[in-house]
Coordinates of C-alpha atoms in Angstrom, one line a residue:
X1 CA -27.7 5.6 -24.4
X2 CA -24.2 5.8 -25.8
X3 CA -22.6 2.8 -27.6
X4 CA -21.6 -0.1 -25.5
X5 CA -18.3 -1.9 -25.4
X6 CA -18.0 -5.5 -26.4
X7 CA -15.8 -8.1 -24.7
X8 CA -15.3 -11.7 -25.8
X9 CA -15.3 -14.9 -23.8
X10 CA -12.5 -17.3 -22.7
X11 CA -12.3 -20.7 -21.0
X12 CA -11.0 -21.0 -17.4
X13 CA -8.0 -23.4 -17.2
X14 CA -8.8 -24.1 -13.6
X15 CA -12.6 -24.6 -13.9
X16 CA -15.0 -26.6 -15.9
X17 CA -17.2 -23.5 -16.1
X18 CA -16.9 -21.1 -19.0
X19 CA -15.5 -17.8 -17.9
X20 CA -17.2 -14.9 -19.8
X21 CA -15.0 -12.2 -18.3
X22 CA -12.3 -11.7 -15.6
X23 CA -12.8 -8.3 -14.0
X24 CA -10.2 -6.3 -12.0
X25 CA -12.2 -4.0 -9.6
X26 CA -10.2 -1.1 -8.4
X27 CA -11.7 2.0 -6.7
X28 CA -11.2 5.2 -4.7
X29 CA -7.8 6.3 -6.0
X30 CA -8.0 9.9 -4.8
X31 CA -5.4 11.3 -7.2
X32 CA -4.4 14.8 -6.1
X33 CA -3.9 18.0 -8.1
X34 CA -0.1 17.7 -8.1
X35 CA 2.2 14.7 -8.2
X36 CA 3.9 14.2 -4.9
X37 CA 1.0 15.5 -2.8
X38 CA -0.4 13.4 0.0
X39 CA -3.8 12.7 1.6
X40 CA -3.9 11.3 5.1
X41 CA -0.1 11.0 4.7
X42 CA -0.4 8.8 1.7
X43 CA 1.0 9.7 -1.8
X44 CA -2.2 8.3 -3.4
X45 CA -0.8 8.1 -7.0
X46 CA 2.1 5.9 -5.9
X47 CA -0.2 3.8 -3.8
X48 CA -2.4 3.3 -6.9
X49 CA 0.6 2.3 -8.9
X50 CA 1.7 -0.2 -6.2
X51 CA -1.8 -1.9 -6.3
X52 CA -1.7 -2.2 -10.1
X53 CA 1.8 -3.6 -10.0
X54 CA 0.7 -6.2 -7.4
X55 CA -2.2 -7.2 -9.7
X56 CA 0.2 -7.5 -12.7
X57 CA 2.5 -9.8 -10.8
X58 CA -0.1 -12.5 -10.4
X59 CA -0.8 -15.1 -13.1
X60 CA -4.5 -14.1 -13.2
X61 CA -5.1 -11.7 -16.0
X62 CA -8.2 -9.5 -16.3
X63 CA -10.2 -9.0 -19.5
X64 CA -11.3 -5.5 -18.2
X65 CA -10.9 -3.2 -15.3
X66 CA -13.9 -1.6 -13.6
X67 CA -13.1 1.7 -11.8
X68 CA -15.9 2.8 -9.5
X69 CA -15.4 6.4 -8.6
X70 CA -13.4 8.8 -6.5
X71 CA -10.8 8.4 -9.2
X72 CA -9.4 11.8 -8.0
X73 CA -9.6 13.8 -4.8
X74 CA -9.1 17.1 -6.7
X75 CA -11.2 17.1 -9.9
X76 CA -9.0 19.1 -12.2
X77 CA -7.2 18.8 -15.5
X78 CA -3.9 17.7 -14.0
X79 CA -5.2 15.0 -11.8
X80 CA -7.3 13.4 -14.6
X81 CA -4.5 13.7 -17.1
X82 CA -2.0 11.9 -14.8
X83 CA -4.7 9.2 -14.2
X84 CA -5.2 8.8 -17.9
X85 CA -1.5 8.3 -18.4
X86 CA -1.4 5.6 -15.8
X87 CA -4.5 3.9 -17.3
X88 CA -3.3 4.2 -20.9
X89 CA -0.2 2.3 -19.9
X90 CA -2.3 -0.7 -18.8
X91 CA -2.8 -3.5 -21.2
X92 CA -6.5 -3.8 -20.5
X93 CA -9.7 -1.9 -21.2
X94 CA -10.7 0.4 -18.3
X95 CA -14.3 1.4 -17.7
X96 CA -14.7 4.4 -15.4
X97 CA -17.6 5.9 -13.5
X98 CA -17.7 8.9 -11.1
X99 CA -17.7 9.2 -7.4
X100 CA -18.6 12.1 -5.2
X101 CA -15.0 13.6 -5.5
X102 CA -15.1 13.4 -9.3
X103 CA -16.3 15.8 -11.9
X104 CA -18.3 13.7 -14.4
X105 CA -18.0 16.4 -17.1
X106 CA -14.2 16.5 -16.9
X107 CA -14.0 12.7 -16.7
X108 CA -15.9 12.4 -20.0
X109 CA -13.8 15.1 -21.7
X110 CA -10.4 14.0 -20.5
X111 CA -10.2 10.3 -19.8
X112 CA -11.5 8.5 -22.9
X113 CA -8.7 6.9 -25.0
X114 CA -8.2 3.7 -26.9
X115 CA -8.4 1.7 -23.7
X116 CA -10.1 4.1 -21.2
X117 CA -13.9 4.4 -21.5
X118 CA -16.6 6.3 -19.8
X119 CA -19.6 4.2 -20.9
X120 CA -22.9 3.4 -19.3
X121 CA -23.0 -0.2 -20.7
X122 CA -20.6 -3.0 -21.6
X123 CA -22.0 -5.9 -23.5
X124 CA -20.3 -9.3 -22.9
X125 CA -21.1 -12.8 -24.0
X126 CA -24.1 -13.7 -21.8
X127 CA -23.5 -10.8 -19.4
X128 CA -23.8 -7.0 -19.4
X129 CA -22.2 -4.4 -17.1
X130 CA -24.3 -1.4 -16.4
X131 CA -22.4 1.7 -15.1
X132 CA -24.4 4.2 -13.2
X133 CA -23.7 7.7 -12.0
X134 CA -24.8 8.0 -8.3
X135 CA -23.2 11.5 -7.7
X136 CA -25.0 14.6 -6.5
X137 CA -23.0 17.7 -7.4
X138 CA -21.3 19.2 -4.4
X139 CA -22.5 16.6 -1.9
X140 CA -20.8 13.5 -0.5
X141 CA -24.0 11.3 -0.4
X142 CA -25.4 9.7 -3.5
X143 CA -28.6 9.4 -5.4
X144 CA -29.6 7.9 -8.7
X145 CA -31.5 10.4 -10.9
X146 CA -34.7 9.5 -12.7
X147 CA -32.5 9.3 -15.9
X148 CA -30.1 6.8 -14.3
X149 CA -33.0 4.7 -13.0
X150 CA -34.4 4.6 -16.5
X151 CA -31.1 3.7 -17.9
X152 CA -30.9 0.8 -15.4
X153 CA -34.4 -0.5 -16.2
X154 CA -34.0 -0.1 -20.0
X155 CA -30.7 -2.0 -19.9
X156 CA -32.2 -4.8 -17.9
X157 CA -35.3 -4.9 -20.1
X158 CA -33.6 -4.8 -23.5
X159 CA -31.0 -7.4 -22.6
X160 CA -33.0 -9.9 -20.6
X161 CA -30.9 -12.6 -22.3
X162 CA -27.9 -11.5 -20.4
X163 CA -27.0 -11.6 -16.7
X164 CA -26.3 -8.2 -15.3
X165 CA -23.5 -6.7 -13.1
X166 CA -24.4 -3.2 -12.0
X167 CA -21.7 -0.8 -10.9
X168 CA -22.0 2.5 -9.1
X169 CA -20.0 4.5 -6.5
X170 CA -22.2 4.8 -3.5
X171 CA -23.2 1.8 -1.3
X172 CA -26.8 0.8 -1.6
X173 CA -26.8 -1.2 1.7
X174 CA -25.6 0.0 5.1
X175 CA -21.9 -0.5 5.8
X176 CA -22.4 -0.6 9.5
X177 CA -20.2 2.5 10.1
X178 CA -22.6 5.2 11.3
X179 CA -20.6 8.1 9.8
X180 CA -20.2 6.5 6.4
X181 CA -23.9 5.5 6.3
X182 CA -24.8 9.2 6.3
X183 CA -23.4 9.1 2.8
X184 CA -25.3 6.0 1.5
X185 CA -27.3 5.9 -1.7
X186 CA -30.4 7.9 -0.8
X187 CA -32.8 6.1 -3.0
X188 CA -31.4 2.7 -2.4
X189 CA -34.8 1.2 -1.9
X190 CA -35.9 2.3 -5.3
X191 CA -32.7 1.0 -6.9
X192 CA -33.0 -2.4 -5.2
X193 CA -36.7 -2.7 -6.0
X194 CA -35.8 -2.4 -9.7
X195 CA -33.1 -5.0 -9.5
X196 CA -35.4 -7.5 -7.8
X197 CA -37.8 -7.3 -10.7
X198 CA -35.2 -8.9 -13.0
X199 CA -33.9 -12.3 -12.0
X200 CA -31.0 -11.9 -14.4
X201 CA -29.6 -9.0 -12.3
X202 CA -27.0 -10.8 -10.3
X203 CA -24.2 -8.6 -9.0
X204 CA -23.8 -5.0 -7.7
X205 CA -20.3 -3.6 -7.4
X206 CA -19.5 -0.4 -5.6
X207 CA -16.8 1.7 -4.0
X208 CA -17.0 4.7 -1.5
X209 CA -16.7 2.6 1.7
X210 CA -12.9 2.0 1.5
X211 CA -13.3 -1.6 2.7
X212 CA -14.2 -5.0 1.4
X213 CA -17.9 -6.0 1.7
X214 CA -19.7 -9.1 0.4
X215 CA -23.4 -9.3 1.1
X216 CA -26.5 -10.9 -0.3
X217 CA -29.9 -9.1 -1.0
X218 CA -32.4 -11.4 -2.6
X219 CA -30.8 -12.7 -5.8
X220 CA -28.1 -10.0 -5.7
X221 CA -24.5 -10.4 -4.6
X222 CA -23.3 -6.9 -3.4
X223 CA -19.5 -6.4 -3.4
X224 CA -17.3 -3.5 -2.3
X225 CA -13.5 -3.4 -2.6
X226 CA -10.6 -1.9 -0.7
X227 CA -9.4 1.5 -1.8
X228 CA -6.1 1.7 -3.6
X229 CA -4.9 4.1 -0.9
X230 CA -6.2 4.2 2.7
X231 CA -8.9 2.1 4.3
X232 CA -11.8 3.0 6.7
X233 CA -12.2 1.0 9.9
X234 CA -15.3 -1.3 9.6
X235 CA -18.2 -0.9 12.0
X236 CA -16.9 2.4 13.3
X237 CA -19.3 5.1 14.7
X238 CA -16.9 7.9 13.7
X239 CA -14.3 8.4 11.0
X240 CA -11.4 6.1 11.6
X241 CA -8.5 4.7 9.5
X242 CA -8.1 1.0 9.4
X243 CA -4.8 -0.9 9.8
X244 CA -5.3 -2.8 6.6
X245 CA -3.3 -2.5 3.4
X246 CA -4.7 -1.2 0.1
X247 CA -5.9 -3.7 -2.5
X248 CA -8.2 -4.8 -5.2
X249 CA -11.0 -7.3 -6.0
X250 CA -11.0 -9.9 -8.8
X251 CA -14.3 -11.1 -10.2
X252 CA -14.9 -13.9 -12.6
X253 CA -18.3 -14.0 -14.4
X254 CA -19.4 -17.4 -15.6
X255 CA -21.7 -18.3 -18.5
X256 CA -24.3 -19.9 -16.1
X257 CA -24.8 -16.6 -14.2
X258 CA -22.6 -17.5 -11.2
X259 CA -19.4 -15.7 -10.2
X260 CA -16.3 -16.2 -8.2
X261 CA -14.6 -13.3 -6.4
X262 CA -11.9 -12.5 -3.9
X263 CA -9.8 -9.6 -2.5
X264 CA -6.1 -9.3 -2.8
X265 CA -4.1 -6.8 -0.6
X266 CA -0.5 -5.6 -0.6
X267 CA 1.8 -7.0 2.1
X268 CA 2.1 -3.6 3.9
X269 CA 0.1 -0.4 4.5
X270 CA 1.2 2.6 2.4
X271 CA 4.1 4.6 3.9
X272 CA 3.2 7.7 5.9
X273 CA -0.4 6.7 6.6
X274 CA -1.9 8.9 9.4
X275 CA -4.1 7.0 11.9
X276 CA -5.1 9.9 14.1
X277 CA -6.9 12.0 11.4
X278 CA -10.5 12.8 12.1
X279 CA -11.4 13.2 8.4
X280 CA -10.1 14.2 5.0

């Protein structure tokens, strides 16, 4: 296991609970190979910038940002370099994990900087964040390898004094959209069985579904966030674009193992969004 990051704790001015960390969850950016290119009619890099600007305009300030995959659509040097420039300009530590459109090797080579990290574990005061790679090379669906499952169990065992937030790209529970659920985490049962063995495992955060989800499984709170570009229509049997703006999720981790969370969206959908597309 590579070295873990360390984040301190703060007190929440609006709550009697002690806030361990405020997390900005942003996901599914789909940066393209060249600046100015569009996907489903959306200039995804500008859409990402608009979401970050919206987050920066609020009085709420994150201690870290969690980026859960499909950071790029075209996994190449230019797309990751432009993303790194965007992230380096942020005044917050950014922790990245891969999605099915990403190249984990390129991510690890190109993204790390003073505030951009590709790390499997982040140690906080009373919490840890475990970042898993659920990608299968060349396939849109996901699976946690034996190595990733061992990483999960070792992290939960070695840090039983900390509550755990687990992050991955693929959804470990059905979204309710038949086409999307063909790309679910294949060994979700194995993953969830491990989490249920450890009462300090409290939250799972994921991307991939391009929509907000907030579900409960045993002790776990399972959270997905809107994409920073286009959204998928919930509960749809076939691919469909939703008429909902892009956005992000905020999460506050408390010292007693509880959380608060919510989703914020832009006022309008991204310009040029194509609603008649049958895929991307």
